[in-house]
mmCIF file of N, CA and C and ligand atoms in Angstrom:
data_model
loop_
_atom_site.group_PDB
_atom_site.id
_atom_site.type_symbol
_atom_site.label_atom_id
_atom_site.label_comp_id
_atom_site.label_asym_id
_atom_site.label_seq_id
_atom_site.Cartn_x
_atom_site.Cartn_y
_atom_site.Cartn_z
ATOM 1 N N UNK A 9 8.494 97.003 102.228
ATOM 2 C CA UNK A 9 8.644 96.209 103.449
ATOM 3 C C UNK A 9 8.692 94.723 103.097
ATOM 4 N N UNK A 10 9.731 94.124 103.770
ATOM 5 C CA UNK A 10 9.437 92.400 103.803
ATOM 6 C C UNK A 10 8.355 91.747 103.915
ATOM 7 N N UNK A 11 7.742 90.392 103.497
ATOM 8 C CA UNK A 11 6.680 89.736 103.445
ATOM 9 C C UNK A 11 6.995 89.663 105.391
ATOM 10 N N UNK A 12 8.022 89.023 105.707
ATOM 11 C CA UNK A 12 8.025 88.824 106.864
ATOM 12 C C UNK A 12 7.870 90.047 107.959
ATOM 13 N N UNK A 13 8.419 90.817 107.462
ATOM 14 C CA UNK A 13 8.237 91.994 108.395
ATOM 15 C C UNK A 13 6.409 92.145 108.919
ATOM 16 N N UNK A 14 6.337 92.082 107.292
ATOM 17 C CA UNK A 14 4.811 92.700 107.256
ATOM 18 C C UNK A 14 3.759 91.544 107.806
ATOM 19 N N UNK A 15 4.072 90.214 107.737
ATOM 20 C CA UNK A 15 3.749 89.043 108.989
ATOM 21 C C UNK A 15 3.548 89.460 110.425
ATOM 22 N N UNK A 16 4.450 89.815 110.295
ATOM 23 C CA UNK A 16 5.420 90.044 112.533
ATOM 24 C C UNK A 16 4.464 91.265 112.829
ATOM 25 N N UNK A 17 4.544 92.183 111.689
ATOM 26 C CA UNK A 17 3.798 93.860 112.690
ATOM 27 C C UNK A 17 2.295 92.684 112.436
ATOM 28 N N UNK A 18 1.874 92.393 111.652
ATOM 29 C CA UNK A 18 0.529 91.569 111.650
ATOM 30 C C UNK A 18 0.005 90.974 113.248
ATOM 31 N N UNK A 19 1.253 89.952 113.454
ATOM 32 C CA UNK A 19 0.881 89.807 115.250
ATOM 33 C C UNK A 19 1.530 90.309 116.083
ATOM 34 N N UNK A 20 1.373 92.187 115.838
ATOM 35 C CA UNK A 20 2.030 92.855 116.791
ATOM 36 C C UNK A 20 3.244 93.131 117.226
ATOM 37 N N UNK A 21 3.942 92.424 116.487
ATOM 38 C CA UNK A 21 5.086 92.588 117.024
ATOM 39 C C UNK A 21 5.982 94.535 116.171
ATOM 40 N N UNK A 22 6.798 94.676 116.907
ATOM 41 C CA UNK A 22 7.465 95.878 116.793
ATOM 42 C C UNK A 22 9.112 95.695 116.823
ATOM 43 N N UNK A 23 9.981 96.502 117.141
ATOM 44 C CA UNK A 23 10.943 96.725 117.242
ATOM 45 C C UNK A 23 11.834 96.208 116.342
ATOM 46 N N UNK A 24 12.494 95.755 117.403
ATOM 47 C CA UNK A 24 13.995 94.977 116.989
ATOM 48 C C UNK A 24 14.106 93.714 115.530
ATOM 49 N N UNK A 25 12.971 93.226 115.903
ATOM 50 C CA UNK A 25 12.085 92.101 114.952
ATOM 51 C C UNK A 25 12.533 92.284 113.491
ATOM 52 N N UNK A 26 11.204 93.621 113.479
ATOM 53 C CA UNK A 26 10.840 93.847 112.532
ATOM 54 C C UNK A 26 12.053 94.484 111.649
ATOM 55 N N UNK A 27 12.717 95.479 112.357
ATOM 56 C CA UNK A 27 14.445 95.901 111.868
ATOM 57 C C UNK A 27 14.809 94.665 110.870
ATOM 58 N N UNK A 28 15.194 93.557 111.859
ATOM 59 C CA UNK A 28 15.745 92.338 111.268
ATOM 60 C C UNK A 28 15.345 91.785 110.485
ATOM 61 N N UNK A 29 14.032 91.708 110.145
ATOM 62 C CA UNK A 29 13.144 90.718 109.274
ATOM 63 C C UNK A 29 13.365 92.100 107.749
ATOM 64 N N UNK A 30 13.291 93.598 108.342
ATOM 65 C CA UNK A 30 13.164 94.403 106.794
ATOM 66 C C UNK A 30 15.061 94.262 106.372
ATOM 67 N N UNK A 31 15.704 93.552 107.148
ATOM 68 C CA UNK A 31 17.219 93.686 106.701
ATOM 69 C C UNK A 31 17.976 92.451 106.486
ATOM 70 N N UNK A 32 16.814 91.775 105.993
ATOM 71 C CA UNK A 32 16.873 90.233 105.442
ATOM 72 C C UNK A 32 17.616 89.746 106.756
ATOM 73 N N UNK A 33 17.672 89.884 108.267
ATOM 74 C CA UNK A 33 17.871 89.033 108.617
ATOM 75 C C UNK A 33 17.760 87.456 109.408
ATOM 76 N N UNK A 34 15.794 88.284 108.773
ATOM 77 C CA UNK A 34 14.753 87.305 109.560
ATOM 78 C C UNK A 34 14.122 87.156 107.950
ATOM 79 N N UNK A 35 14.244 86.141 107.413
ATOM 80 C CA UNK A 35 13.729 85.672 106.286
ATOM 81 C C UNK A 35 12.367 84.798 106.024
ATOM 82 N N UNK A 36 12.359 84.318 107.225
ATOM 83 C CA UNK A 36 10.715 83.954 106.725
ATOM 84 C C UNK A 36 10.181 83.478 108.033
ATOM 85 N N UNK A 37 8.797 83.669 108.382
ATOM 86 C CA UNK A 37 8.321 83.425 109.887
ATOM 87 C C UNK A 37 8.280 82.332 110.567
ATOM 88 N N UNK A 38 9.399 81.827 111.114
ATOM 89 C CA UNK A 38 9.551 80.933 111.760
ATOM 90 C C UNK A 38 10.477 80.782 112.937
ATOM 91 N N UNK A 39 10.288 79.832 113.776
ATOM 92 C CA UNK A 39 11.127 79.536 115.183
ATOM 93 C C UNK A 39 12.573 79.284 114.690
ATOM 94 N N UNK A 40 13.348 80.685 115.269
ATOM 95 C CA UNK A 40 14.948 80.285 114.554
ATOM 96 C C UNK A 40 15.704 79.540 115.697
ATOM 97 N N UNK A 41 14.745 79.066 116.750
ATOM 98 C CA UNK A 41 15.935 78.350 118.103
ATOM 99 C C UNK A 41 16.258 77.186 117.512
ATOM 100 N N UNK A 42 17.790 76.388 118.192
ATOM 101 C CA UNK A 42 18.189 75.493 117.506
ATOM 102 C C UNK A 42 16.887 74.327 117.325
ATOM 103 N N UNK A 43 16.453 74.273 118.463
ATOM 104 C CA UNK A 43 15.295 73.455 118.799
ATOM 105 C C UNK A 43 13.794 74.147 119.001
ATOM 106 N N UNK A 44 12.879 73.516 118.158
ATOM 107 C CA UNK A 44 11.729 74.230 118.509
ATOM 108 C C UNK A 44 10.623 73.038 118.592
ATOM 109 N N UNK A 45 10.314 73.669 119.760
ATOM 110 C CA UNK A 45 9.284 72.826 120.638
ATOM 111 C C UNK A 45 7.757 72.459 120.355
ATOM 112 N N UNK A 46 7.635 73.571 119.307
ATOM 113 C CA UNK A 46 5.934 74.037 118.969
ATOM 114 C C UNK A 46 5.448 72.543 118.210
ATOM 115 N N UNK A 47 4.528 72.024 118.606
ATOM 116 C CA UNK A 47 3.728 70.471 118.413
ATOM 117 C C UNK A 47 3.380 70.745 116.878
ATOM 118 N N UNK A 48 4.078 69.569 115.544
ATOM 119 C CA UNK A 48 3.751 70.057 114.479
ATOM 120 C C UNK A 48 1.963 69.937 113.919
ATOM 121 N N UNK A 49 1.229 69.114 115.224
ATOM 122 C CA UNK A 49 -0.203 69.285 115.010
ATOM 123 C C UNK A 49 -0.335 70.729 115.222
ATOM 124 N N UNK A 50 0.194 71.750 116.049
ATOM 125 C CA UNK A 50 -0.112 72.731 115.744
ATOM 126 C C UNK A 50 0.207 73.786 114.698
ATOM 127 N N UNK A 51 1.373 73.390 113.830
ATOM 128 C CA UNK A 51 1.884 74.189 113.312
ATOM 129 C C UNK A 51 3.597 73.893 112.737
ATOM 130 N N UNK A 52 4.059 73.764 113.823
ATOM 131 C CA UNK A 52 5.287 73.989 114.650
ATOM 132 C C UNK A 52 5.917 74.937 113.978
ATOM 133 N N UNK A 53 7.443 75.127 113.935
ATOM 134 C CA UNK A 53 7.811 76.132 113.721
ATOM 135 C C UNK A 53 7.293 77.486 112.987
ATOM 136 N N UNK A 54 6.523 77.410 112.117
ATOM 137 C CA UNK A 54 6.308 78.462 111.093
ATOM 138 C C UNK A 54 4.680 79.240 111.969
ATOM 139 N N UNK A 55 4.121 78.043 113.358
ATOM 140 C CA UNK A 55 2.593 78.592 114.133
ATOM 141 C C UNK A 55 3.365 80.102 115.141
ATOM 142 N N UNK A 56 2.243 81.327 115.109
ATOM 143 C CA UNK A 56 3.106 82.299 115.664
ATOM 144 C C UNK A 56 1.338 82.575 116.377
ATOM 145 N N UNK A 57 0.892 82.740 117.274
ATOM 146 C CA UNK A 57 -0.040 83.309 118.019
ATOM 147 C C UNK A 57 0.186 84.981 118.006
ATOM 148 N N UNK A 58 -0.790 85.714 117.959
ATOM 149 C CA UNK A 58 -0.183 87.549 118.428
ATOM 150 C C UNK A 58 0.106 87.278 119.308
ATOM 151 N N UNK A 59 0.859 88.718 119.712
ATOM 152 C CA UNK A 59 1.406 89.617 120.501
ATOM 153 C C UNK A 59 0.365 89.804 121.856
ATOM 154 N N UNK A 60 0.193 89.415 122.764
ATOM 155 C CA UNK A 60 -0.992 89.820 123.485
ATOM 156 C C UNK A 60 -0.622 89.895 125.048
ATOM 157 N N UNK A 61 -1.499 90.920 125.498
ATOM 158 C CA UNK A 61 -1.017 91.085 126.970
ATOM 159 C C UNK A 61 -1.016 89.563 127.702
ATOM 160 N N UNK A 62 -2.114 88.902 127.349
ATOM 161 C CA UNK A 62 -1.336 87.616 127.874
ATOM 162 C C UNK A 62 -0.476 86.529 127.737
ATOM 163 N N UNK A 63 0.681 86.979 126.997
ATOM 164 C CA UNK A 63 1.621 86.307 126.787
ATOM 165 C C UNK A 63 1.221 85.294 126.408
ATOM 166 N N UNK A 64 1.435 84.848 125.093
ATOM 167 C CA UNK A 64 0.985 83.043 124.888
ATOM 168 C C UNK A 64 2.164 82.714 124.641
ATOM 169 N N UNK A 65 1.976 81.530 124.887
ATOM 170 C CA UNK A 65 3.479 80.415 124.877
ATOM 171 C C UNK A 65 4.202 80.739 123.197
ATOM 172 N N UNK A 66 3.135 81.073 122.072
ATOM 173 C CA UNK A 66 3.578 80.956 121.166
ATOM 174 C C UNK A 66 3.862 81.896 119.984
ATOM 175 N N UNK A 67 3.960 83.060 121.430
ATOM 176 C CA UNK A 67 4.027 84.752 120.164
ATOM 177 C C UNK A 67 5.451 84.844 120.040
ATOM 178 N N UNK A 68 5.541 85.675 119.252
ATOM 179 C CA UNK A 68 7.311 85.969 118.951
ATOM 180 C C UNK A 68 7.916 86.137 119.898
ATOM 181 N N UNK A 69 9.317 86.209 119.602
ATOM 182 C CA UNK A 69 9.642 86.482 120.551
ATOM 183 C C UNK A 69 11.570 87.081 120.369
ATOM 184 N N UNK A 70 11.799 88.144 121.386
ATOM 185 C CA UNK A 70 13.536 88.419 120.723
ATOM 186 C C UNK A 70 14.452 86.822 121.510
ATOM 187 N N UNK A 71 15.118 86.573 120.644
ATOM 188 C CA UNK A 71 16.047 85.535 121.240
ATOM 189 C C UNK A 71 17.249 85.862 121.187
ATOM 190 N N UNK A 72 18.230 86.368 121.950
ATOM 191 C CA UNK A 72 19.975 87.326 121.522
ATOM 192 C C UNK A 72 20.771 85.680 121.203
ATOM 193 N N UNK A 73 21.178 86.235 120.106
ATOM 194 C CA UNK A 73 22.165 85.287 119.635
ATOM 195 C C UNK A 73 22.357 85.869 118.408
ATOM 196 N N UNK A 74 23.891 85.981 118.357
ATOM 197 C CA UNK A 74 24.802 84.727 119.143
ATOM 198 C C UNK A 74 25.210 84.540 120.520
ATOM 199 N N UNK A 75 25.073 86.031 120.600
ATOM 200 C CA UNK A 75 25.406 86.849 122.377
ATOM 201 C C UNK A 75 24.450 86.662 122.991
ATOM 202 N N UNK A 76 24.442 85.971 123.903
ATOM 203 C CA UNK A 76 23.163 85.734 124.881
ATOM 204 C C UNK A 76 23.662 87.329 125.384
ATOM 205 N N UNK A 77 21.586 87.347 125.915
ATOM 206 C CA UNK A 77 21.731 88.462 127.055
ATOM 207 C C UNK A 77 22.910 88.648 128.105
ATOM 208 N N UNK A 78 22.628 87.299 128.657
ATOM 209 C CA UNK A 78 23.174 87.216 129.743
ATOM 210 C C UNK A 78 24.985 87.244 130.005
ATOM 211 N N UNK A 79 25.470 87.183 128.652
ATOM 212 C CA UNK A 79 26.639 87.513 128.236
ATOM 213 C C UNK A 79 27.024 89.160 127.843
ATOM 214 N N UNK A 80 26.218 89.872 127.842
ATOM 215 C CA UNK A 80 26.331 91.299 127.407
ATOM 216 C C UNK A 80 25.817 91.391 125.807
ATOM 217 N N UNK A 81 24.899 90.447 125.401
ATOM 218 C CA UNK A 81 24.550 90.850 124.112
ATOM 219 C C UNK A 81 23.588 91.902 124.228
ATOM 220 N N UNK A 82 23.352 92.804 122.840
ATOM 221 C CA UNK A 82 22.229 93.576 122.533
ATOM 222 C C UNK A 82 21.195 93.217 121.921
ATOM 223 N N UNK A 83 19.847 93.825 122.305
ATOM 224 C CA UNK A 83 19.109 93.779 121.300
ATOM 225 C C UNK A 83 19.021 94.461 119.936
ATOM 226 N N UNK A 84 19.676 93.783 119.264
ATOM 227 C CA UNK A 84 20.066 94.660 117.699
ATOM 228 C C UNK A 84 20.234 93.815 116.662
ATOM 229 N N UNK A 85 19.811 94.562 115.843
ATOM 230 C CA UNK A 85 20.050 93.390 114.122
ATOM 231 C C UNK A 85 21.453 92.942 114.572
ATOM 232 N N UNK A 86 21.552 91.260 113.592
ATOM 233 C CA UNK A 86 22.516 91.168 113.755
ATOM 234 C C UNK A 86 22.767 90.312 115.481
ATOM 235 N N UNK A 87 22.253 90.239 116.431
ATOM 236 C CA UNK A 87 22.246 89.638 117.351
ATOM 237 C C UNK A 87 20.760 88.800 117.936
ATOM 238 N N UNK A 88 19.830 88.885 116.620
ATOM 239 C CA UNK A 88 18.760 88.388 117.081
ATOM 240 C C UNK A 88 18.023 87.553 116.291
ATOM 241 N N UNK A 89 17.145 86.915 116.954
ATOM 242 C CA UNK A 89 16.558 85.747 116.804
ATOM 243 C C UNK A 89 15.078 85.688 116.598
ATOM 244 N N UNK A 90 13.955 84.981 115.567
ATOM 245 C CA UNK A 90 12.739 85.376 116.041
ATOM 246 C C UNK A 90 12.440 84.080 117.047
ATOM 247 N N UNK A 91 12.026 83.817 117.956
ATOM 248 C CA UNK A 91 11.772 82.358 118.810
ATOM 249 C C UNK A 91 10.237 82.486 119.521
ATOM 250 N N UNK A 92 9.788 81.329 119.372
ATOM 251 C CA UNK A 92 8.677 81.172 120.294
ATOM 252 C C UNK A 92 8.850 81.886 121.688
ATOM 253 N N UNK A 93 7.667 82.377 122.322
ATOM 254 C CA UNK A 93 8.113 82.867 123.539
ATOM 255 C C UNK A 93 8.873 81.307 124.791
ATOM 256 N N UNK A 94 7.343 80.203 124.098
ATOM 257 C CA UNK A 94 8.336 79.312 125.396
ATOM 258 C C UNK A 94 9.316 78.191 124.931
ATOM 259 N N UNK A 95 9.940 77.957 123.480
ATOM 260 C CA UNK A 95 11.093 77.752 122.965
ATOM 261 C C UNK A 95 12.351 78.609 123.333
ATOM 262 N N UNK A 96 11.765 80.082 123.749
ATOM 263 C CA UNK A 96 12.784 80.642 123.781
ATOM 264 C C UNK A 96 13.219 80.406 125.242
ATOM 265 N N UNK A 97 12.285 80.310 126.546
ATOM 266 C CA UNK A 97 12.250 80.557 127.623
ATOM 267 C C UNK A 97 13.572 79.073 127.797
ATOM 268 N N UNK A 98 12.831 77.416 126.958
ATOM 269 C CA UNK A 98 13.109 76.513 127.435
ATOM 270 C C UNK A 98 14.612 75.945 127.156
ATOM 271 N N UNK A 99 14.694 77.313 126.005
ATOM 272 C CA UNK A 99 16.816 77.180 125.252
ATOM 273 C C UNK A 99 17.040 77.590 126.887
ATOM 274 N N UNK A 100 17.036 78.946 126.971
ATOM 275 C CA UNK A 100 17.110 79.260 128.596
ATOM 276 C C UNK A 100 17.927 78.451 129.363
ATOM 277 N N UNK A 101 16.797 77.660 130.260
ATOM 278 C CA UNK A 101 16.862 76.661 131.000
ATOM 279 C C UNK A 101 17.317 75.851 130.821
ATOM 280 N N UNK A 102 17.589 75.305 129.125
ATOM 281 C CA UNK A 102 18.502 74.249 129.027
ATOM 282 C C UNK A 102 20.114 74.551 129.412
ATOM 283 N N UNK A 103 20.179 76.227 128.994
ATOM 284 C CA UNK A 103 22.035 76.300 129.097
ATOM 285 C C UNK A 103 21.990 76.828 130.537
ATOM 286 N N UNK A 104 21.034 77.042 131.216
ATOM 287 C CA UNK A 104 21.257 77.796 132.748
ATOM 288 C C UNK A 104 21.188 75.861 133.519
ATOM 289 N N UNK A 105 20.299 75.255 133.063
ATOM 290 C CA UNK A 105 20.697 74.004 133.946
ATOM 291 C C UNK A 105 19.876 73.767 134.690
ATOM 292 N N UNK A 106 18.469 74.292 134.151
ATOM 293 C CA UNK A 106 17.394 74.564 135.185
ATOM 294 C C UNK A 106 16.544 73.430 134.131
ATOM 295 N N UNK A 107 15.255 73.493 135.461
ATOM 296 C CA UNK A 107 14.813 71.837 134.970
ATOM 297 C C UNK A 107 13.232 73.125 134.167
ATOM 298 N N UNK A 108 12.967 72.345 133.304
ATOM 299 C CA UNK A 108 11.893 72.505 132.471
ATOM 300 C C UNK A 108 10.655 71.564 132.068
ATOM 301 N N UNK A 109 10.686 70.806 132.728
ATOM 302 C CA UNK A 109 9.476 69.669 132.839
ATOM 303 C C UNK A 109 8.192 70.522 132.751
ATOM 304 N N UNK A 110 8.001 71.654 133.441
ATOM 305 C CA UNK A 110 6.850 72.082 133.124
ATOM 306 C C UNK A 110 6.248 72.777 131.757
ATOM 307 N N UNK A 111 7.069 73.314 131.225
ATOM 308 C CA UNK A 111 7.208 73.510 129.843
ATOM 309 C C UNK A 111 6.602 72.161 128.877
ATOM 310 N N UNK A 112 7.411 71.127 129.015
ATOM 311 C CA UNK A 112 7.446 70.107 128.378
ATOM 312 C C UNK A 112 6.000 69.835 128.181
ATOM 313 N N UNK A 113 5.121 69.963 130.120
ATOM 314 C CA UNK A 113 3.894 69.275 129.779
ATOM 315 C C UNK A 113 3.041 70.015 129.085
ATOM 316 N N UNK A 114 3.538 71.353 129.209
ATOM 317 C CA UNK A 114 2.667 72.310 128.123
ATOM 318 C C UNK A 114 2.543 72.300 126.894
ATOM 319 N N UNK A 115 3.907 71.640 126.241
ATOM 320 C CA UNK A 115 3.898 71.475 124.664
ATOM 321 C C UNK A 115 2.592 70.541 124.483
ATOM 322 N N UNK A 116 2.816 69.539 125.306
ATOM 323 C CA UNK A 116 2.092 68.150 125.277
ATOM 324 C C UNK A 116 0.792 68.450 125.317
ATOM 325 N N UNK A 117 0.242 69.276 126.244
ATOM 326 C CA UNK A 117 -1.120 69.606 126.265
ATOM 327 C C UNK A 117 -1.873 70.289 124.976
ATOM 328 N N UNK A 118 -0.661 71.435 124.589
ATOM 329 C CA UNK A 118 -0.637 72.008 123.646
ATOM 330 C C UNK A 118 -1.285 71.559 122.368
ATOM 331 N N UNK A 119 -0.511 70.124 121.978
ATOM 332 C CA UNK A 119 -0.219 69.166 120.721
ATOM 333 C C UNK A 119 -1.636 67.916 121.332
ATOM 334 N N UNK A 120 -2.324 67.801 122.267
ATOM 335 C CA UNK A 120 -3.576 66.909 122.385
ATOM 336 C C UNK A 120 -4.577 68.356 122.169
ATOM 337 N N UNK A 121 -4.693 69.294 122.715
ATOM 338 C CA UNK A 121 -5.692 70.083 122.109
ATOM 339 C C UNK A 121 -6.040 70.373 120.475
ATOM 340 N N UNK A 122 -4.621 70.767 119.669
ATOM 341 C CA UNK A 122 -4.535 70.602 118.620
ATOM 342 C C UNK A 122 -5.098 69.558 117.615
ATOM 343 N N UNK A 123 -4.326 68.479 118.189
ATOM 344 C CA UNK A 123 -5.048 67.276 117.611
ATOM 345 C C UNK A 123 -6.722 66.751 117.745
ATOM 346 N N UNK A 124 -7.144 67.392 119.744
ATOM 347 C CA UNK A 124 -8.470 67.602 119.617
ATOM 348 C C UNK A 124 -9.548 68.209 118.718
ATOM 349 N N UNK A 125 -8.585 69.242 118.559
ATOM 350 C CA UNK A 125 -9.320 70.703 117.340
ATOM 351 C C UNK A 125 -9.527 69.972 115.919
ATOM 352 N N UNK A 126 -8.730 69.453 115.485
ATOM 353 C CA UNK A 126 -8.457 68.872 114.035
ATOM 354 C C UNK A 126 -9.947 68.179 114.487
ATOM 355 N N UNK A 127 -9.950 66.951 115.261
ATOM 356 C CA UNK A 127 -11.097 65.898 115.168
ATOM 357 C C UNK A 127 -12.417 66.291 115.050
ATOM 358 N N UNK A 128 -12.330 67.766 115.571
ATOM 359 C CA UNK A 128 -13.753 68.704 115.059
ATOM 360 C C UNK A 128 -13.840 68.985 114.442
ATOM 361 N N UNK A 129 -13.047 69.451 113.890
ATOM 362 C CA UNK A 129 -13.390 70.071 111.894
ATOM 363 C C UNK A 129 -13.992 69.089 111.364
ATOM 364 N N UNK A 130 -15.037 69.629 110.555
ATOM 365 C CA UNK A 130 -15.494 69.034 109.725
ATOM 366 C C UNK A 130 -15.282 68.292 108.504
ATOM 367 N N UNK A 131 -15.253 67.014 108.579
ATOM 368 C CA UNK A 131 -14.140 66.116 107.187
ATOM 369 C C UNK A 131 -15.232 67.090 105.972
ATOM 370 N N UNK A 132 -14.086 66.626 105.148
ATOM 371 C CA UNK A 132 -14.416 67.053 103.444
ATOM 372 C C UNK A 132 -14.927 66.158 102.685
HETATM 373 ZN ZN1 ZN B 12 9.661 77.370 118.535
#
């Protein structure tokens, strides 16, 4: 199995993903949207939260491309993407034309907690 594969089932993830990641076409764990939103105090691209019934902004996620869904793409190797859940939501909204400000303030909150967290750790 792929290092990455074996990452992704790590935070739960299943399916389509994991296909892609064991068929080299997900090569290493990170946000493949053109743009990714994830605050690099937290991580950014390469930070993946599990899989969890409550959806976090920052678990995997399928992204169809090149074929958007909404064009008749499949979910299938070969048409997919690994993406943040709300990178993926906010590509979305950018090509539908819909406003995403609320997103935005979430990164933001996101990236002051982060940076909060750091100021607690204990220096070295
Ligand atoms: Zn992302």
């Amino acid at each position: 199995m792929s290092e990455v594969a074996a990452k992704l089932r790590e935070l739960g993830v299943s399916g389509v993903l994991i296909q892609a990641a064991e068929q080299g076409q997900i090569t290493e764990l990170a946000c493949q949207m053109e743009k990714c939103f994830c605050p690099e105090e937290l991580g950014g691209r390469s930070y993946f939260e599990p899989v969890t019934d409550g959806l976090s902004d920052w678990m995997p996620t399928v992204e169809h491309s090149p074929i958007a869904k909404r064009d008749g793409g499949h979910r299938v190797v070969g048409n997919v993407l690994l993406a943040h859940r709300l990178c993926n939501r906010v590509g979305y909204s950018i090509e539908a034309d819909r406003p995403y400000g609320k997103d935005i303030a979430t990164v933001e909150r996101a990236r002051e907690e982060a940076i909060r967290r750091q100021g607690e750790e204990p220096q070295p």
